[in-house]
Amino acid sequence: MASSIGSEKSVNPVLRISQLDALELNKALEQLVWSQFTSCFHGFKPGVLAHIEPEVKAFLWLILWRFTIYSKNATVGQAILNIQYKNNLSQTEKYQSLSKHQKLWYLIFTVGGRWLEERCYDLFSNRQLQSFCKIKPYINFGAGLLKLCGLLNFLIFLQKGTFATLTERILGIRSVFCKPQGVRQVGFEYMNRELLWHGFAEFLIYLLPLINVQKLKIKISSWCLPVAGLSNSKNTLAAHCKECSLCGEWPTMPHTIGCSHVFCYYCIKSNYLFDMYFTCPKCGSEVHSLQPLKYKIEMTELH
């Protein structure tokens, strides 16, 4: 009874972009499963899975096939996008699920084909097995021919919109929607707002690296703080050298840049390396020469 009801479902063609999205989702899921599986062996000896990696991958893909294609006639990516495989070899236009032979051949072409490719690569890379090197050109020719056929199938798929992969075309299985797709209604106000904020964010990402924030901050602080008349005499220099003009602390390895203010060596050196046009935050003088201060300041002067 259930099969008769399922056979009466109408067929809804799938867009090309939806079929390609389903393939990408399948690849992402396989990478996620493999990364989670290998993370379980981080505490073991490195390379513990190297010799049996093709077999382990084939076993994982077999489990995925059992709970996707075999039971639901759809991969994980297709199930997310509300897509199923239809037996295109049937004469009727109504939906008909895949036969057991199609499911088994799908397993052989996908899982078995990848296992054979990876295992042959390991055999050819082993120098001890020289007998396999004689058939290597024939296998490479066959692999290249399959890739060429896959390319031609993809070009036909772009034109007609059916059979996204060579396996689907050989087995006669087609992607169809499980349910009729409704027309999407998206407000233009929401789309315009998203486009506006996206453009504004890109503009800020492009503009912010061009702004010298450190120099701008020093410039604003020099405008806000009153600047008194300064003298270039030795007494004035000695009076200002009790604190660094940048960090405000007792100057470590005090240096001067040619004005009457004193800086820590690391403060002035880091700022000058960051900005070659660095100016004194107190008086606005440019860096003429970085020289150590010759005056000895005793700690008793702080009292």
mmCIF file of C-alpha atoms in Angstrom:
data_model
loop_
_atom_site.group_PDB
_atom_site.id
_atom_site.type_symbol
_atom_site.label_atom_id
_atom_site.label_comp_id
_atom_site.label_asym_id
_atom_site.label_seq_id
_atom_site.Cartn_x
_atom_site.Cartn_y
_atom_site.Cartn_z
ATOM 1 C CA MET A 1 0.000 0.000 0.000
ATOM 2 C CA ALA A 2 2.809 2.344 0.894
ATOM 3 C CA SER A 3 4.640 1.553 -2.323
ATOM 4 C CA SER A 4 1.548 2.310 -4.402
ATOM 5 C CA ILE A 5 1.161 5.666 -2.667
ATOM 6 C CA GLY A 6 4.842 6.465 -3.161
ATOM 7 C CA SER A 7 4.654 5.602 -6.848
ATOM 8 C CA GLU A 8 1.901 8.153 -7.353
ATOM 9 C CA LYS A 9 4.072 11.094 -6.302
ATOM 10 C CA SER A 10 4.672 13.561 -9.053
ATOM 11 C CA VAL A 11 8.165 14.347 -10.329
ATOM 12 C CA ASN A 12 9.556 17.861 -9.873
ATOM 13 C CA PRO A 13 12.788 18.679 -11.754
ATOM 14 C CA VAL A 14 15.716 20.001 -9.730
ATOM 15 C CA LEU A 15 17.666 23.141 -10.561
ATOM 16 C CA ARG A 16 21.295 22.769 -11.555
ATOM 17 C CA ILE A 17 22.506 24.866 -8.627
ATOM 18 C CA SER A 18 20.600 22.650 -6.159
ATOM 19 C CA GLN A 19 22.251 19.504 -7.541
ATOM 20 C CA LEU A 20 25.710 21.083 -7.307
ATOM 21 C CA ASP A 21 24.978 22.291 -3.781
ATOM 22 C CA ALA A 22 24.029 18.743 -2.791
ATOM 23 C CA LEU A 23 27.352 17.432 -4.121
ATOM 24 C CA GLU A 24 29.283 20.063 -2.166
ATOM 25 C CA LEU A 25 27.374 19.215 1.007
ATOM 26 C CA ASN A 26 28.251 15.553 0.531
ATOM 27 C CA LYS A 27 31.951 16.396 0.220
ATOM 28 C CA ALA A 28 31.817 18.596 3.333
ATOM 29 C CA LEU A 29 30.140 15.808 5.309
ATOM 30 C CA GLU A 30 32.750 13.254 4.254
ATOM 31 C CA GLN A 31 35.577 15.589 5.288
ATOM 32 C CA LEU A 32 33.868 16.236 8.623
ATOM 33 C CA VAL A 33 33.387 12.510 9.315
ATOM 34 C CA TRP A 34 37.006 11.736 8.409
ATOM 35 C CA SER A 35 38.416 14.570 10.544
ATOM 36 C CA GLN A 36 36.319 13.485 13.539
ATOM 37 C CA PHE A 37 37.424 9.878 13.071
ATOM 38 C CA THR A 38 41.132 10.710 12.821
ATOM 39 C CA SER A 39 40.916 12.948 15.904
ATOM 40 C CA CYS A 40 40.210 9.778 17.925
ATOM 41 C CA PHE A 41 43.752 8.552 17.112
ATOM 42 C CA HIS A 42 45.713 11.666 18.103
ATOM 43 C CA GLY A 43 47.051 9.912 21.180
ATOM 44 C CA PHE A 44 48.342 6.918 19.227
ATOM 45 C CA LYS A 45 51.602 6.481 17.352
ATOM 46 C CA PRO A 46 51.805 8.758 14.269
ATOM 47 C CA GLY A 47 50.956 6.943 11.051
ATOM 48 C CA VAL A 48 48.940 4.187 12.701
ATOM 49 C CA LEU A 49 46.244 4.529 10.007
ATOM 50 C CA ALA A 50 48.592 5.091 7.069
ATOM 51 C CA HIS A 51 48.667 1.458 5.899
ATOM 52 C CA ILE A 52 44.909 0.857 6.128
ATOM 53 C CA GLU A 53 43.627 4.362 5.357
ATOM 54 C CA PRO A 54 41.851 3.416 2.052
ATOM 55 C CA GLU A 55 40.063 0.521 3.770
ATOM 56 C CA VAL A 56 39.012 2.655 6.745
ATOM 57 C CA LYS A 57 37.635 5.341 4.452
ATOM 58 C CA ALA A 58 35.768 2.743 2.413
ATOM 59 C CA PHE A 59 34.215 1.353 5.595
ATOM 60 C CA LEU A 60 33.055 4.823 6.695
ATOM 61 C CA TRP A 61 31.592 5.603 3.257
ATOM 62 C CA LEU A 62 29.864 2.187 3.345
ATOM 63 C CA ILE A 63 28.132 3.155 6.582
ATOM 64 C CA LEU A 64 27.049 6.474 5.044
ATOM 65 C CA TRP A 65 25.720 4.665 1.974
ATOM 66 C CA ARG A 66 23.737 2.254 4.166
ATOM 67 C CA PHE A 67 21.867 5.015 5.975
ATOM 68 C CA THR A 68 21.453 7.383 3.012
ATOM 69 C CA ILE A 69 21.172 5.883 -0.490
ATOM 70 C CA TYR A 70 20.139 2.389 0.590
ATOM 71 C CA SER A 71 17.456 3.427 3.065
ATOM 72 C CA LYS A 72 16.309 6.873 1.884
ATOM 73 C CA ASN A 73 17.218 7.021 -1.852
ATOM 74 C CA ALA A 74 19.077 10.284 -1.163
ATOM 75 C CA THR A 75 22.440 11.454 0.094
ATOM 76 C CA VAL A 76 22.788 13.720 3.113
ATOM 77 C CA GLY A 77 23.168 16.803 0.948
ATOM 78 C CA GLN A 78 20.104 15.867 -1.072
ATOM 79 C CA ALA A 79 18.043 15.227 2.066
ATOM 80 C CA ILE A 80 18.918 18.716 3.354
ATOM 81 C CA LEU A 81 17.753 20.262 0.069
ATOM 82 C CA ASN A 82 14.593 18.100 -0.132
ATOM 83 C CA ILE A 83 15.924 16.049 -3.084
ATOM 84 C CA GLN A 84 15.706 12.329 -3.843
ATOM 85 C CA TYR A 85 16.996 9.977 -6.510
ATOM 86 C CA LYS A 86 14.462 8.660 -9.042
ATOM 87 C CA ASN A 87 14.797 5.568 -11.183
ATOM 88 C CA ASN A 88 14.957 7.190 -14.605
ATOM 89 C CA LEU A 89 14.969 3.831 -16.410
ATOM 90 C CA SER A 90 11.276 3.343 -15.674
ATOM 91 C CA GLN A 91 8.858 4.237 -18.469
ATOM 92 C CA THR A 92 6.418 6.099 -16.217
ATOM 93 C CA GLU A 93 6.778 9.775 -15.310
ATOM 94 C CA LYS A 94 5.686 9.135 -11.728
ATOM 95 C CA TYR A 95 8.251 8.807 -8.978
ATOM 96 C CA GLN A 96 9.840 5.380 -8.620
ATOM 97 C CA SER A 97 12.551 4.580 -6.075
ATOM 98 C CA LEU A 98 15.876 3.033 -6.982
ATOM 99 C CA SER A 99 16.169 -0.681 -7.443
ATOM 100 C CA LYS A 100 18.540 -2.781 -5.330
ATOM 101 C CA HIS A 101 20.832 -3.297 -8.312
ATOM 102 C CA GLN A 102 21.124 0.461 -8.849
ATOM 103 C CA LYS A 103 21.929 0.996 -5.164
ATOM 104 C CA LEU A 104 24.606 -1.715 -5.196
ATOM 105 C CA TRP A 105 26.178 -0.433 -8.401
ATOM 106 C CA TYR A 106 26.141 3.078 -6.930
ATOM 107 C CA LEU A 107 28.110 1.695 -3.972
ATOM 108 C CA ILE A 108 30.595 -0.017 -6.293
ATOM 109 C CA PHE A 109 31.138 3.035 -8.502
ATOM 110 C CA THR A 110 31.491 5.574 -5.688
ATOM 111 C CA VAL A 111 32.985 3.768 -2.680
ATOM 112 C CA GLY A 112 34.729 0.996 -4.582
ATOM 113 C CA GLY A 113 36.089 3.343 -7.230
ATOM 114 C CA ARG A 114 37.685 5.685 -4.690
ATOM 115 C CA TRP A 115 39.086 2.768 -2.701
ATOM 116 C CA LEU A 116 40.639 1.294 -5.839
ATOM 117 C CA GLU A 117 42.168 4.634 -6.817
ATOM 118 C CA GLU A 118 43.775 5.204 -3.414
ATOM 119 C CA ARG A 119 44.992 1.613 -3.087
ATOM 120 C CA CYS A 120 46.528 1.636 -6.573
ATOM 121 C CA TYR A 121 48.338 4.855 -5.708
ATOM 122 C CA ASP A 122 49.850 3.201 -2.623
ATOM 123 C CA LEU A 123 50.872 0.142 -4.635
ATOM 124 C CA PHE A 124 52.572 2.208 -7.326
ATOM 125 C CA SER A 125 54.428 4.307 -4.747
ATOM 126 C CA ASN A 126 55.884 1.144 -3.163
ATOM 127 C CA ARG A 127 59.249 0.432 -4.758
ATOM 128 C CA GLN A 128 59.238 -3.191 -3.622
ATOM 129 C CA LEU A 129 56.294 -4.027 -5.904
ATOM 130 C CA GLN A 130 57.905 -3.478 -9.288
ATOM 131 C CA SER A 131 55.488 -5.826 -11.076
ATOM 132 C CA PHE A 132 52.664 -3.308 -10.757
ATOM 133 C CA CYS A 133 54.666 -0.680 -12.601
ATOM 134 C CA LYS A 134 54.079 -2.509 -15.905
ATOM 135 C CA ILE A 135 50.326 -1.913 -15.787
ATOM 136 C CA LYS A 136 50.665 1.619 -14.435
ATOM 137 C CA PRO A 137 50.405 3.325 -17.896
ATOM 138 C CA TYR A 138 47.179 1.457 -18.647
ATOM 139 C CA ILE A 139 45.640 2.413 -15.321
ATOM 140 C CA ASN A 140 46.684 6.048 -15.785
ATOM 141 C CA PHE A 141 45.129 5.997 -19.257
ATOM 142 C CA GLY A 142 41.891 4.587 -17.843
ATOM 143 C CA ALA A 143 41.809 7.191 -15.061
ATOM 144 C CA GLY A 144 42.384 9.995 -17.553
ATOM 145 C CA LEU A 145 39.650 8.632 -19.807
ATOM 146 C CA LEU A 146 37.209 8.574 -16.884
ATOM 147 C CA LYS A 147 38.048 12.178 -16.016
ATOM 148 C CA LEU A 148 37.509 13.190 -19.642
ATOM 149 C CA CYS A 149 34.132 11.450 -19.654
ATOM 150 C CA GLY A 150 33.277 13.195 -16.394
ATOM 151 C CA LEU A 151 34.113 16.546 -17.968
ATOM 152 C CA LEU A 152 31.923 15.831 -21.001
ATOM 153 C CA ASN A 153 29.097 14.708 -18.715
ATOM 154 C CA PHE A 154 29.391 17.937 -16.731
ATOM 155 C CA LEU A 155 29.133 20.012 -19.914
ATOM 156 C CA ILE A 156 26.030 18.078 -20.946
ATOM 157 C CA PHE A 157 24.638 18.582 -17.435
ATOM 158 C CA LEU A 158 25.095 22.352 -17.722
ATOM 159 C CA GLN A 159 23.148 22.283 -20.976
ATOM 160 C CA LYS A 160 20.299 19.919 -20.085
ATOM 161 C CA GLY A 161 20.206 20.066 -16.270
ATOM 162 C CA THR A 162 20.105 16.308 -15.566
ATOM 163 C CA PHE A 163 22.700 13.762 -14.329
ATOM 164 C CA ALA A 164 25.221 15.903 -12.479
ATOM 165 C CA THR A 165 27.733 13.047 -12.213
ATOM 166 C CA LEU A 166 28.861 10.306 -14.578
ATOM 167 C CA THR A 167 27.652 7.641 -12.126
ATOM 168 C CA GLU A 168 24.115 9.014 -12.238
ATOM 169 C CA ARG A 169 24.088 8.933 -16.047
ATOM 170 C CA ILE A 170 25.433 5.376 -16.261
ATOM 171 C CA LEU A 171 22.986 4.012 -13.680
ATOM 172 C CA GLY A 172 20.052 6.047 -14.945
ATOM 173 C CA ILE A 173 19.217 7.778 -11.657
ATOM 174 C CA ARG A 174 17.976 11.357 -11.624
ATOM 175 C CA SER A 175 17.583 13.960 -8.904
ATOM 176 C CA VAL A 176 14.022 15.160 -8.295
ATOM 177 C CA PHE A 177 12.325 17.208 -5.581
ATOM 178 C CA CYS A 178 10.388 15.249 -2.983
ATOM 179 C CA LYS A 179 7.746 17.966 -2.681
ATOM 180 C CA PRO A 180 6.705 20.836 -4.951
ATOM 181 C CA GLN A 181 8.794 23.918 -4.307
ATOM 182 C CA GLY A 182 6.928 27.087 -3.367
ATOM 183 C CA VAL A 183 7.823 30.498 -4.717
ATOM 184 C CA ARG A 184 10.195 32.341 -2.409
ATOM 185 C CA GLN A 185 9.043 35.758 -1.317
ATOM 186 C CA VAL A 186 11.783 37.975 0.077
ATOM 187 C CA GLY A 187 11.173 41.601 0.931
ATOM 188 C CA PHE A 188 13.314 44.036 -1.015
ATOM 189 C CA GLU A 189 13.709 46.215 2.068
ATOM 190 C CA TYR A 190 15.519 43.416 3.867
ATOM 191 C CA MET A 191 17.719 42.717 0.825
ATOM 192 C CA ASN A 192 18.590 46.408 0.405
ATOM 193 C CA ARG A 193 19.445 46.720 4.088
ATOM 194 C CA GLU A 194 21.704 43.664 3.946
ATOM 195 C CA LEU A 195 23.448 44.920 0.811
ATOM 196 C CA LEU A 196 23.937 48.359 2.371
ATOM 197 C CA TRP A 197 25.490 47.010 5.565
ATOM 198 C CA HIS A 198 27.619 44.553 3.612
ATOM 199 C CA GLY A 199 28.985 47.350 1.431
ATOM 200 C CA PHE A 200 29.589 49.543 4.485
ATOM 201 C CA ALA A 201 31.476 46.726 6.238
ATOM 202 C CA GLU A 202 33.690 46.160 3.190
ATOM 203 C CA PHE A 203 34.408 49.888 3.035
ATOM 204 C CA LEU A 204 35.487 49.916 6.692
ATOM 205 C CA ILE A 205 37.653 46.826 6.216
ATOM 206 C CA TYR A 206 39.404 48.583 3.321
ATOM 207 C CA LEU A 207 39.691 51.963 5.081
ATOM 208 C CA LEU A 208 40.772 51.064 8.628
ATOM 209 C CA PRO A 209 44.256 49.706 7.733
ATOM 210 C CA LEU A 210 45.012 53.013 5.975
ATOM 211 C CA ILE A 211 44.368 55.078 9.131
ATOM 212 C CA ASN A 212 47.284 55.617 11.524
ATOM 213 C CA VAL A 213 45.360 55.261 14.775
ATOM 214 C CA GLN A 214 48.406 55.823 16.985
ATOM 215 C CA LYS A 215 49.304 59.106 15.303
ATOM 216 C CA LEU A 216 45.693 60.251 15.363
ATOM 217 C CA LYS A 217 45.422 59.529 19.084
ATOM 218 C CA ILE A 218 48.621 61.445 19.823
ATOM 219 C CA LYS A 219 47.421 64.357 17.699
ATOM 220 C CA ILE A 220 44.109 64.567 19.554
ATOM 221 C CA SER A 221 45.846 64.373 22.930
ATOM 222 C CA SER A 222 48.197 67.205 21.933
ATOM 223 C CA TRP A 223 45.190 69.358 21.006
ATOM 224 C CA CYS A 224 43.362 68.629 24.249
ATOM 225 C CA LEU A 225 46.324 69.191 26.575
ATOM 226 C CA PRO A 226 47.554 72.772 26.967
ATOM 227 C CA VAL A 227 51.023 73.367 25.626
ATOM 228 C CA ALA A 228 53.123 75.762 27.675
ATOM 229 C CA GLY A 229 56.092 77.732 26.426
ATOM 230 C CA LEU A 230 59.132 75.546 26.275
ATOM 231 C CA SER A 231 62.769 76.401 26.515
ATOM 232 C CA ASN A 232 65.682 74.506 25.063
ATOM 233 C CA SER A 233 67.921 75.205 28.033
ATOM 234 C CA LYS A 234 69.482 72.451 30.067
ATOM 235 C CA ASN A 235 67.479 73.380 33.155
ATOM 236 C CA THR A 236 64.165 73.010 31.310
ATOM 237 C CA LEU A 237 65.294 69.654 29.914
ATOM 238 C CA ALA A 238 66.244 68.459 33.370
ATOM 239 C CA ALA A 239 62.880 69.552 34.750
ATOM 240 C CA HIS A 240 60.918 67.571 32.144
ATOM 241 C CA CYS A 241 62.980 64.399 32.313
ATOM 242 C CA LYS A 242 61.314 63.114 35.466
ATOM 243 C CA GLU A 243 58.619 61.348 33.422
ATOM 244 C CA CYS A 244 58.252 59.877 29.948
ATOM 245 C CA SER A 245 56.078 61.981 27.650
ATOM 246 C CA LEU A 246 54.406 58.831 26.298
ATOM 247 C CA CYS A 247 53.834 56.482 29.228
ATOM 248 C CA GLY A 248 54.017 59.047 32.053
ATOM 249 C CA GLU A 249 56.341 56.838 34.134
ATOM 250 C CA TRP A 250 59.929 57.331 35.278
ATOM 251 C CA PRO A 251 61.922 57.178 32.016
ATOM 252 C CA THR A 252 63.789 53.930 31.456
ATOM 253 C CA MET A 253 66.957 54.571 29.452
ATOM 254 C CA PRO A 254 65.852 58.189 28.791
ATOM 255 C CA HIS A 255 66.224 59.495 25.252
ATOM 256 C CA THR A 256 65.389 62.726 23.512
ATOM 257 C CA ILE A 257 64.350 63.475 19.938
ATOM 258 C CA GLY A 258 65.624 67.050 19.776
ATOM 259 C CA CYS A 259 62.973 68.826 21.856
ATOM 260 C CA SER A 260 62.803 69.502 25.593
ATOM 261 C CA HIS A 261 60.865 66.318 26.392
ATOM 262 C CA VAL A 262 62.190 62.946 27.448
ATOM 263 C CA PHE A 263 61.018 59.475 26.451
ATOM 264 C CA CYS A 264 61.720 55.907 27.458
ATOM 265 C CA TYR A 265 63.921 54.251 24.873
ATOM 266 C CA TYR A 266 61.421 51.482 24.182
ATOM 267 C CA CYS A 267 58.462 53.900 24.015
ATOM 268 C CA ILE A 268 60.020 56.245 21.486
ATOM 269 C CA LYS A 269 61.701 53.470 19.493
ATOM 270 C CA SER A 270 58.515 51.427 19.078
ATOM 271 C CA ASN A 271 56.464 54.489 18.112
ATOM 272 C CA TYR A 272 59.110 55.676 15.646
ATOM 273 C CA LEU A 273 59.318 52.226 14.038
ATOM 274 C CA PHE A 274 55.527 52.162 13.767
ATOM 275 C CA ASP A 275 55.340 55.692 12.333
ATOM 276 C CA MET A 276 58.359 57.255 10.636
ATOM 277 C CA TYR A 277 56.635 60.664 10.805
ATOM 278 C CA PHE A 278 56.193 60.467 14.558
ATOM 279 C CA THR A 279 55.974 63.818 16.382
ATOM 280 C CA CYS A 280 56.245 64.673 20.062
ATOM 281 C CA PRO A 281 52.795 64.528 21.714
ATOM 282 C CA LYS A 282 53.641 67.517 23.891
ATOM 283 C CA CYS A 283 55.057 70.026 21.460
ATOM 284 C CA GLY A 284 54.596 68.471 18.017
ATOM 285 C CA SER A 285 58.293 68.368 17.156
ATOM 286 C CA GLU A 286 59.398 65.798 14.608
ATOM 287 C CA VAL A 287 62.052 63.200 15.332
ATOM 288 C CA HIS A 288 65.366 64.672 14.232
ATOM 289 C CA SER A 289 67.688 62.278 16.016
ATOM 290 C CA LEU A 290 67.218 59.741 18.766
ATOM 291 C CA GLN A 291 69.904 60.432 21.369
ATOM 292 C CA PRO A 292 70.364 59.226 24.943
ATOM 293 C CA LEU A 293 69.937 61.831 27.676
ATOM 294 C CA LYS A 294 73.277 62.923 29.180
ATOM 295 C CA TYR A 295 71.868 64.254 32.436
ATOM 296 C CA LYS A 296 71.926 62.086 35.543
ATOM 297 C CA ILE A 297 68.659 62.183 37.461
ATOM 298 C CA GLU A 298 68.735 61.036 41.017
ATOM 299 C CA MET A 299 65.759 59.367 42.609
ATOM 300 C CA THR A 300 65.917 61.851 45.465
ATOM 301 C CA GLU A 301 64.720 64.613 43.112
ATOM 302 C CA LEU A 302 61.276 63.005 43.051
ATOM 303 C CA HIS A 303 60.799 63.993 46.679
#
